[in-house]
CSV table of C-alpha atoms in Angstrom, one decimal:
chain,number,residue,atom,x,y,z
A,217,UNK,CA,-106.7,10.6,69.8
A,218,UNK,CA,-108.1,8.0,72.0
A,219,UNK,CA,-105.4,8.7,69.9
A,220,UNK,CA,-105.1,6.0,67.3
A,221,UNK,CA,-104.7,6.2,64.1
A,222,UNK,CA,-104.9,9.5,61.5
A,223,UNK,CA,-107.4,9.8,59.2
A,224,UNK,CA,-107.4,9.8,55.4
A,225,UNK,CA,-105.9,12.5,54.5
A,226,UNK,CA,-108.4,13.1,51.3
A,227,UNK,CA,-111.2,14.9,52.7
A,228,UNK,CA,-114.9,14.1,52.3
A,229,UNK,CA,-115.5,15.6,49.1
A,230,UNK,CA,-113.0,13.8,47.4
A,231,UNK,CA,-113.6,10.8,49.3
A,232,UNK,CA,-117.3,10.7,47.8
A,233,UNK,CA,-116.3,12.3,44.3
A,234,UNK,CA,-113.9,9.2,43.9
A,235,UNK,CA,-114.2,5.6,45.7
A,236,UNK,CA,-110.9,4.3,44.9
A,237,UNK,CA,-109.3,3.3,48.2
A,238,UNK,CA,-106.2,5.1,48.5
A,239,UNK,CA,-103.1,2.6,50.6
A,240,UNK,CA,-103.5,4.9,53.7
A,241,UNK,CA,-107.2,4.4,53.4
A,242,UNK,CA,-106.7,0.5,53.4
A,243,UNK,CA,-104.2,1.1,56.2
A,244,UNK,CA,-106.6,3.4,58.5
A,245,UNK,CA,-109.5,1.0,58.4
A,246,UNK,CA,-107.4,-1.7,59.0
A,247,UNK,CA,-105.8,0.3,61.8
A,248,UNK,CA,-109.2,1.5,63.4
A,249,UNK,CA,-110.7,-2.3,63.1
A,250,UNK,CA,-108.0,-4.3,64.3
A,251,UNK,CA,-107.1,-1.5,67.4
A,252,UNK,CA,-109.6,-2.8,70.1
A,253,UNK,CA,-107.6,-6.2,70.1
A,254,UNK,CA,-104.2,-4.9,70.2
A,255,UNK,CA,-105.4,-2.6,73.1
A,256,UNK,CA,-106.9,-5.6,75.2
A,257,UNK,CA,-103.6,-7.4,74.0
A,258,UNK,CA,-101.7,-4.5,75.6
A,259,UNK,CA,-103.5,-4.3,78.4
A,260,UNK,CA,-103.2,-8.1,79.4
A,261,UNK,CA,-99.8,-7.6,78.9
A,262,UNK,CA,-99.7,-5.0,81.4
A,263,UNK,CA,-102.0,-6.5,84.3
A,264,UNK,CA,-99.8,-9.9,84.0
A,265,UNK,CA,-96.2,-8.6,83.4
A,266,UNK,CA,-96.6,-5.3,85.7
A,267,UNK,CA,-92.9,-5.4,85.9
A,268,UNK,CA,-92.2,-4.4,82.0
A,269,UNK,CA,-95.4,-1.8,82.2
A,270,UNK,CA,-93.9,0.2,85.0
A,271,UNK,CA,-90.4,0.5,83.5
A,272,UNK,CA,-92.5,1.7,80.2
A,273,UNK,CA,-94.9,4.5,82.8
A,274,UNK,CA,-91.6,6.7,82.7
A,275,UNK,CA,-91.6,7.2,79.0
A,276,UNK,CA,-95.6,8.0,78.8
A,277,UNK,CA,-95.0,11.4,77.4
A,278,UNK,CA,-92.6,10.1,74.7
A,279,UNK,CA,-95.1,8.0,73.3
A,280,UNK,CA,-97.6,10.7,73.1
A,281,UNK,CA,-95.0,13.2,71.4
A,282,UNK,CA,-94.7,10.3,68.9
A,283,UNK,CA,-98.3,10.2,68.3
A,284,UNK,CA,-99.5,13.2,68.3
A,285,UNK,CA,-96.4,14.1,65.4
A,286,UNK,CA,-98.0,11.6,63.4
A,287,UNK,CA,-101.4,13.3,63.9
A,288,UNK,CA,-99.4,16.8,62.7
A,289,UNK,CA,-97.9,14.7,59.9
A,290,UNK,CA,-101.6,13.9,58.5
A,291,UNK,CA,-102.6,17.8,58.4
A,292,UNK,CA,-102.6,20.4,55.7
A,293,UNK,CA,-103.4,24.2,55.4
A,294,UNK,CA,-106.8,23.2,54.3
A,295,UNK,CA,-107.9,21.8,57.1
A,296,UNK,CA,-108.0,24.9,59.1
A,297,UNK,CA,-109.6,26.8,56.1
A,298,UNK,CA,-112.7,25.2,56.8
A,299,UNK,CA,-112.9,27.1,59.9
A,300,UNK,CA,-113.4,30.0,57.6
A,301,UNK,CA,-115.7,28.9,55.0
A,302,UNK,CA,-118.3,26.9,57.5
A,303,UNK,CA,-117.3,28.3,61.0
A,304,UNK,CA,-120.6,27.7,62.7
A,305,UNK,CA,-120.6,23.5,62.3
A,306,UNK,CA,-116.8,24.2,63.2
A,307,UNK,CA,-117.9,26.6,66.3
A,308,UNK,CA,-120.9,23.9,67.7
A,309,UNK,CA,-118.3,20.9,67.3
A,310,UNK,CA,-115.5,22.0,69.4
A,311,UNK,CA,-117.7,24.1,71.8
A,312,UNK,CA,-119.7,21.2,72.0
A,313,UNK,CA,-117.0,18.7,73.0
A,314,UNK,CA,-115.9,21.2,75.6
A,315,UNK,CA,-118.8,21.3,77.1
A,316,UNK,CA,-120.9,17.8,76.6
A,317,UNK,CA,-118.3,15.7,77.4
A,318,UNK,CA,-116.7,17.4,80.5
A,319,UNK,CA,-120.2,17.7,82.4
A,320,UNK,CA,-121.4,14.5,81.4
A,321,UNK,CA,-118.0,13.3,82.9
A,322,UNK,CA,-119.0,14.7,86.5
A,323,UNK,CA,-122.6,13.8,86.0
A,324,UNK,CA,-121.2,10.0,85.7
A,325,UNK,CA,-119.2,10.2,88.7
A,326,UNK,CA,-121.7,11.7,90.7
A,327,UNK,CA,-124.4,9.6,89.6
A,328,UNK,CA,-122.1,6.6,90.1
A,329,UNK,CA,-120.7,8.0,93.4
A,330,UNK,CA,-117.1,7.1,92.3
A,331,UNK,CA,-114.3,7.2,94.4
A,332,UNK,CA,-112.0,10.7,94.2
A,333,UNK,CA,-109.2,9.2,91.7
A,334,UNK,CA,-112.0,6.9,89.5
A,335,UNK,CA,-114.0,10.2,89.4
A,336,UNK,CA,-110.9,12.5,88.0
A,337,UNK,CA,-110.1,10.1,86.0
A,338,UNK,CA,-113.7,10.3,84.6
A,339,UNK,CA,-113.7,13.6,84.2
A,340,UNK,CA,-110.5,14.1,82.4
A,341,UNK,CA,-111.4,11.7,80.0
A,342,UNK,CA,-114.2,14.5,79.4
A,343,UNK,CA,-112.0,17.7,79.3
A,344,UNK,CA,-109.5,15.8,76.5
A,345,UNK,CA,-109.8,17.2,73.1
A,346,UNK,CA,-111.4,14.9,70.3
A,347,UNK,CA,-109.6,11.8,69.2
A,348,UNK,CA,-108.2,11.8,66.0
A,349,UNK,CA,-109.7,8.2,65.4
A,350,UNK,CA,-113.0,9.8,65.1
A,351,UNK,CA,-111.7,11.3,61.6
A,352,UNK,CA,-111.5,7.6,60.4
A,353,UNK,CA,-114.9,6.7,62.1
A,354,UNK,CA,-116.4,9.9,60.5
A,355,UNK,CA,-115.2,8.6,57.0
A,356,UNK,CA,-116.3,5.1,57.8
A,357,UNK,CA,-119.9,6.9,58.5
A,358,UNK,CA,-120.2,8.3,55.6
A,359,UNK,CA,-119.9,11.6,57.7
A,360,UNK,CA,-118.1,14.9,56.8
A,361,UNK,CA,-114.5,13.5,57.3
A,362,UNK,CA,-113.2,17.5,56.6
A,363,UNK,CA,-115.4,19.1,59.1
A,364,UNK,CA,-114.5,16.0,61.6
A,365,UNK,CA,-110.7,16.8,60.7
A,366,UNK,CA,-111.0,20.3,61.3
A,367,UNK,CA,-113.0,19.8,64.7
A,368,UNK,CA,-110.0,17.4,65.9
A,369,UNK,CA,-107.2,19.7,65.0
A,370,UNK,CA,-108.6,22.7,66.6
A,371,UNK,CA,-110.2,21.0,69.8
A,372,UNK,CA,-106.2,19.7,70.0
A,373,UNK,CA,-105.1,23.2,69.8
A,374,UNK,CA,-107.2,24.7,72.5
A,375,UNK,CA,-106.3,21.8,74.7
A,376,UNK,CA,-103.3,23.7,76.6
A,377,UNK,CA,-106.0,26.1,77.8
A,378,UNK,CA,-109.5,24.4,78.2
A,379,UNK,CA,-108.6,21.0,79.1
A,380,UNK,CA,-106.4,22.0,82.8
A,381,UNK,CA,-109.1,25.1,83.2
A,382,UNK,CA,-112.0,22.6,83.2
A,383,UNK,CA,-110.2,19.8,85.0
A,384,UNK,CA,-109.6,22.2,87.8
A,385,UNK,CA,-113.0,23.4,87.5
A,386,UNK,CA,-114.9,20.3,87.4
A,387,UNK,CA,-112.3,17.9,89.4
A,388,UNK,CA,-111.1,20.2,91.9
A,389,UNK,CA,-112.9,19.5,94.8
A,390,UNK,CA,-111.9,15.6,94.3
A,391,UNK,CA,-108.4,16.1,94.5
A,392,UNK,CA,-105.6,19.2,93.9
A,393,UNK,CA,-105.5,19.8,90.6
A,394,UNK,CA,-101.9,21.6,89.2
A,395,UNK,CA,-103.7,23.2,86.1
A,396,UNK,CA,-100.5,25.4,85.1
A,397,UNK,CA,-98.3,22.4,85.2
A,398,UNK,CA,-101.1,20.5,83.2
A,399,UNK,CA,-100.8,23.1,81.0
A,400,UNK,CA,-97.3,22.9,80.2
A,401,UNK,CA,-97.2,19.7,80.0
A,402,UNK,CA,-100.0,19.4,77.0
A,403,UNK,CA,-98.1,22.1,75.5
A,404,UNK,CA,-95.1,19.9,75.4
A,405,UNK,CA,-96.8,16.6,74.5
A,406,UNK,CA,-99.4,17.9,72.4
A,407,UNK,CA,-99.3,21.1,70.6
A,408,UNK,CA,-95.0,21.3,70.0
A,409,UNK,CA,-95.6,17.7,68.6
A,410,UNK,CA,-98.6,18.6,66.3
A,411,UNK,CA,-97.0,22.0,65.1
A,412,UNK,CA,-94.0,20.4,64.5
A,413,UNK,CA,-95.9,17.4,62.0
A,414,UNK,CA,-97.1,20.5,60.6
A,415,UNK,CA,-94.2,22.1,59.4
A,416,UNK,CA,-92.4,18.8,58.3
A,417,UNK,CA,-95.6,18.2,56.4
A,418,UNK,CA,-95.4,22.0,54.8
A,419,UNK,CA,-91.3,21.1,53.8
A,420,UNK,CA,-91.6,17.5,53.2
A,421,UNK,CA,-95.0,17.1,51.9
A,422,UNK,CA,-94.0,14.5,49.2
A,423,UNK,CA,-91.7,12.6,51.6
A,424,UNK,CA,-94.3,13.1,54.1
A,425,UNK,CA,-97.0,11.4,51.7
A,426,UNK,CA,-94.5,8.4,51.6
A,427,UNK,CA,-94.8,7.6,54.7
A,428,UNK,CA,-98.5,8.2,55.7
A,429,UNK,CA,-100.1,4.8,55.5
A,430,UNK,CA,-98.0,4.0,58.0
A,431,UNK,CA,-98.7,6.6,60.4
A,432,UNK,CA,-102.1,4.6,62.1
A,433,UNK,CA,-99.7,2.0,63.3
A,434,UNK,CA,-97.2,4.4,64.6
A,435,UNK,CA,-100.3,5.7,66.7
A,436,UNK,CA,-101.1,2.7,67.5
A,437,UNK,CA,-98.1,1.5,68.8
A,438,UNK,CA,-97.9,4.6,70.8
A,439,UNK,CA,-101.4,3.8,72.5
A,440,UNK,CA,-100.6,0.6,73.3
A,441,UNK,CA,-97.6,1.4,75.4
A,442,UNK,CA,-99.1,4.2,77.1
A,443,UNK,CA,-102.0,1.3,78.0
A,444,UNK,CA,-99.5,-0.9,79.4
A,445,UNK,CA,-97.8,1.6,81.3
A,446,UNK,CA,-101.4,2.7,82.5
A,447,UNK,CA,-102.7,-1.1,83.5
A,448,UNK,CA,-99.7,-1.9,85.1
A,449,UNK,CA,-100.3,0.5,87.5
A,450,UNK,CA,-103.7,0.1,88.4
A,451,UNK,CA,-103.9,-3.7,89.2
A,452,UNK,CA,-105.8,-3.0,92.4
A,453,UNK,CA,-108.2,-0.9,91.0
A,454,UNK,CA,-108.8,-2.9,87.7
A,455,UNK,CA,-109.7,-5.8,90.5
A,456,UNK,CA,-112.1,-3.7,92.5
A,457,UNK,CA,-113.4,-1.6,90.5
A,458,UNK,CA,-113.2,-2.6,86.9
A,459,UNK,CA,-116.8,-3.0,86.4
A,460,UNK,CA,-118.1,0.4,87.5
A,461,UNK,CA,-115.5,1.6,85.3
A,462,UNK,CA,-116.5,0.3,82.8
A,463,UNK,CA,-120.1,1.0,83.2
A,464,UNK,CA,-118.6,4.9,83.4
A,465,UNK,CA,-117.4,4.9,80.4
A,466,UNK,CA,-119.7,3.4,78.4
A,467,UNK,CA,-122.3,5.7,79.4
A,468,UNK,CA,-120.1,8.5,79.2
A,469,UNK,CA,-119.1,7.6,75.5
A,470,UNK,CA,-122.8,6.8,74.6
A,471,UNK,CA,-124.0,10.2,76.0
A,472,UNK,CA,-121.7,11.8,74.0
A,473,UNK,CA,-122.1,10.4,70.9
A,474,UNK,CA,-126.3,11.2,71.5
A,475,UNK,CA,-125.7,14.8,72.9
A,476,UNK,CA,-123.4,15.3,70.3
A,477,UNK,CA,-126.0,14.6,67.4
A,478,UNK,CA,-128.7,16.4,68.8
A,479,UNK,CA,-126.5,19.3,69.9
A,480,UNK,CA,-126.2,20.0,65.7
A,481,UNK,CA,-129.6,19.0,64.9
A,482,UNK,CA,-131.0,21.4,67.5
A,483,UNK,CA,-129.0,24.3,65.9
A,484,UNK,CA,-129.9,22.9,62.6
A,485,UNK,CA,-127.4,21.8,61.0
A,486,UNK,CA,-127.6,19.0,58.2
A,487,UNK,CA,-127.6,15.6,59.0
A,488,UNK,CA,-123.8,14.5,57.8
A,489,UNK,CA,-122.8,17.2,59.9
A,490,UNK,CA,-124.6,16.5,63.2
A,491,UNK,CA,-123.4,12.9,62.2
A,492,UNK,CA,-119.8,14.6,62.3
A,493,UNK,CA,-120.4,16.2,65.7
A,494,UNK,CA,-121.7,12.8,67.2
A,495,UNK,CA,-118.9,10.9,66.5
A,496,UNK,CA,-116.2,14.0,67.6
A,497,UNK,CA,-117.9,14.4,70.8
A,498,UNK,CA,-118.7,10.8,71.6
A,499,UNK,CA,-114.4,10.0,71.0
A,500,UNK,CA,-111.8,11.3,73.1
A,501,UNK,CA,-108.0,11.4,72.8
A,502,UNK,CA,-107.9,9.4,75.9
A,503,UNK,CA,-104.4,8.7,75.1
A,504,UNK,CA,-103.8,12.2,76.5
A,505,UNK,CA,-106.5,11.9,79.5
A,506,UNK,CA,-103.9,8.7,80.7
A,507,UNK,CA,-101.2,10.0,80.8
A,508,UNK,CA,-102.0,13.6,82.4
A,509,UNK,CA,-103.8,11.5,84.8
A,510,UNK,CA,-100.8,9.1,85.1
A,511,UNK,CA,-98.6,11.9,85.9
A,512,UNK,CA,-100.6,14.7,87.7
A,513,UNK,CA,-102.9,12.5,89.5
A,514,UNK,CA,-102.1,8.4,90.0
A,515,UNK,CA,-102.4,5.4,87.8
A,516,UNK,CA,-105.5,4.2,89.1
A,517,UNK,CA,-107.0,7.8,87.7
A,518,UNK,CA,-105.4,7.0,84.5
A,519,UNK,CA,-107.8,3.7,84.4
A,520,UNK,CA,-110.8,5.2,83.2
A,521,UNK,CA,-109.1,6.8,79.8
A,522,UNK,CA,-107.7,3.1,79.8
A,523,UNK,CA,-110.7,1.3,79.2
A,524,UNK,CA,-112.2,4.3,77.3
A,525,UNK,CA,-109.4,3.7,74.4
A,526,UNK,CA,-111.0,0.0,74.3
A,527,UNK,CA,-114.9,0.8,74.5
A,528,UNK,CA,-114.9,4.1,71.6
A,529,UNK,CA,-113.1,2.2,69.1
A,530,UNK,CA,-115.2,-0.4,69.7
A,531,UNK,CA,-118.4,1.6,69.6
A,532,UNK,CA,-117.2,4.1,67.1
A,533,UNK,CA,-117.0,1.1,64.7
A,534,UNK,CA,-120.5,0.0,65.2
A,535,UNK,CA,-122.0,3.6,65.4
A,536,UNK,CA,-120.0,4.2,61.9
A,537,UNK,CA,-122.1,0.8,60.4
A,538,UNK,CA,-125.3,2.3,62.0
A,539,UNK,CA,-124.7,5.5,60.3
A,540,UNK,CA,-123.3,4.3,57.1
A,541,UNK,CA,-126.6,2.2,56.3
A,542,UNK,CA,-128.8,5.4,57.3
A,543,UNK,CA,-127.0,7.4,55.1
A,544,UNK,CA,-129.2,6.6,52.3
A,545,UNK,CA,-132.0,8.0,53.6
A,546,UNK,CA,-130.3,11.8,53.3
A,547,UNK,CA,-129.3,11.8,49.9
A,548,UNK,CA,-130.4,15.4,49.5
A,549,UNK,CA,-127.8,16.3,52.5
A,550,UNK,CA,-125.4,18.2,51.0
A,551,UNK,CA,-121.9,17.2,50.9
C-alpha cells in the first residue's frame, strides 16, 4: 500500500453490472491520479527542508498505523469469502507476490551490483505485501477488483511471517537482519491496524460508509509524510546514487507486473484474472518496505521503497490504460 489509497469498495461485479460512479469512486481515481505529484511534492519537501523531515522520521510507524486502519476501514467479510469460492486465482496471487517480487528484488541488486543498504532496500521493497493501490488500478483495468482486493488483504495478513522470513533469507548476507523484531513490528503497524478497521467497519458499517471517500487522502497523507521522513534522510544517497535507484526499481516494478501476468496465464487462468495478478504483483506497499527499512536498517535503505511509491503509481496508471483498451478483445472472459 505503496500504500495509497483504498479501493472502491463495490467489487468488480457490481462495478460492471452498474457504471454509476459512486463518491469514493470519484475520490479513489482522483486519489490514485493526482498521488505521483503529491509524492514528488513531498519528497522535494524533504531533500530541501531535511530539518522538518527528520523531526517527522520518529513518528513513521504512526503514519502507517493510520493508513493501514483506513485500508481495514475499506474491507468486508466478503472479501475473504472469495478465498473460498475461487481459492486457486487467490492461491497463484499471493504465492506469486511472495515469490516474484522478492527474487526479482535480489536479481536487481545483483545484476546491478548495489551497494549493501541500496540492495536491502531493494529487496524489502520485494518481500512487502501488495499495495492496496493496486485495488484501484485493478478497477481502473478493467480487472477483477474482488480477486485484487482479496489478494491485498491476505498478502497483508501473512506479512508478519513471510516478509521478515524472506528479508532475512534473501538480504541476510548484506547486512544483519532482526527478523523477530521485524516481525513485531509489522504486527504492530500492520495487522493490529488492519484488524482493528475491520471490526469498526463490522460495528460501524454505516458510519464507516460515511466516511470512506475520504479514506484515499487519509492514505495519502500518510505516504507522504512517511516520504519526507524517508528523503530527508537519505540526501547523500539520493545525490549519488539516485539514478541506479531508480533504474532498480523500474525494472523491478516492470518485472513484476510481466511475471505476474504470465505466472496466471501459465496456470491458466482467464485473462481479467492474470490481469489482476499483474498488477498485484507489479505494486508493493512500499509504504511498509520504508519504514521497516527506516527503522531496522538506515534511511538510505528506505530510498528504494521511496522512489518505488513514485514510479508504480505512475506505471500502474499507464499499465491500467493499456489494459483497459485491451479489454475489449476478451469479452467472453468471464467476470
Amino acid at each position: 500500500m505503496s500504500t495509497p489509497p483504498p479501493a472502491p469498495t463495490h467489487r468488480a461485479g457490481a462495478a460492471s453490472a452498474r457504471p454509476a460512479r459512486t463518491a469514493e469512486d470519484r475520490s479513489a481515481r482522483l486519489a490514485v491520479t493526482v498521488f505521483p505529484a503529491l509524492i514528488l511534492a513531498a519528497a522535494a519537501f524533504g531533500f530541501f527542508v531535511p530539518s522538518v523531515g527528520q523531526a517527522l522520521a520518529e513518528h513513521t510507524s504512526i503514519y502507517l498505523g493510520v493508513i493501514m486502519f483506513a485500508m481495514g476501514l475499506t474491507l468486508t467479510i466478503p472479501d475473504f469469502a472469495l478465498v473460498a469460492k475461487r481459492p486457486l486465482p487467490v492461491l497463484i496471487g499471493v504465492v506469486s507476490q511472495y515469490v516474484i517480487m522478492p527474487l526479482v528484488g535480489l536479481g536487481i541488486a545483483l545484476l546491478l551490483q548495489l551497494p549493501p543498504e541500496l540492495a536491502v532496500g531493494v529487496i524489502l521493497v520485494g518481500c512487502a505485501p501488495g499495495g492496496t493501490s493496486s485495488n484501484v488500478i485493478a478497477y481502473l483495468a478493467k480487472a477483477d477488483t474482488a480477486l485484487s482486493v482479496t489478494m491485498t488483504s491476505i498478502s497483508t495478513l501473512l506479512a508478519p511471517l513471510f516478509t521478515p522470513m524472506l528479508t532475512l533469507w534473501l538480504a541476510g548476507s548484506y547486512l544483519p537482519v532482526d527478523a523477530g523484531s521485524m516481525a513485531l513490528s509489522i504486527v504492530q503497524m500492520v495487522l493490529i491496524p488492519v484488524l482493528g478497521g475491520l471490526v469498526v467497519r463490522l460495528i460501524a458499517g454505516r458510519l464507516v460508509d460515511r466516511i470512506l471517500p475520504a479514506l484515499p487522502w487519509v492514505s495519502v497523507a500518510g505516504i507522504s509524510l512517511v516520504v519526507i521522513a524517508v528523503v530527508s534522510g537519505s540526501t547523500e544517497a539520493i545525490v549519488s546514487a539516485g539514478a541506479i535507484v531508480l533504474l532498480a526499481v523500474v525494472l523491478h516494478n516492470g518485472l513484476g507486473y510481466l511475471l505476474g501476468y504470465w505466472a496466471a496465464r501459465l496456470l491458466r487462468q482467464g485473462e481479467r484474472a492474470a490481469r489482476t495478478t499483474s498488477v498485484e504483483v507489479g505494486m508493493q506497499n512500499s509504504g511498509l518496505a520504508a519504514t521497516l527499512a527506516a527503522s531496522a536498517f538506515s534511511p538510505a535503505a528506505a530510498l528504494p521503497a521511496a522512489i518505488f511509491s513514485i514510479w508504480h503509481n505512475l506505471s500502474g496508471a499507464m499499465l491500467a490504460m493499456y489494459y483497459r483498451r485491451s479489454a475489449d478483445r476478451h469479452p467472453a472472459d468471464p467476470a
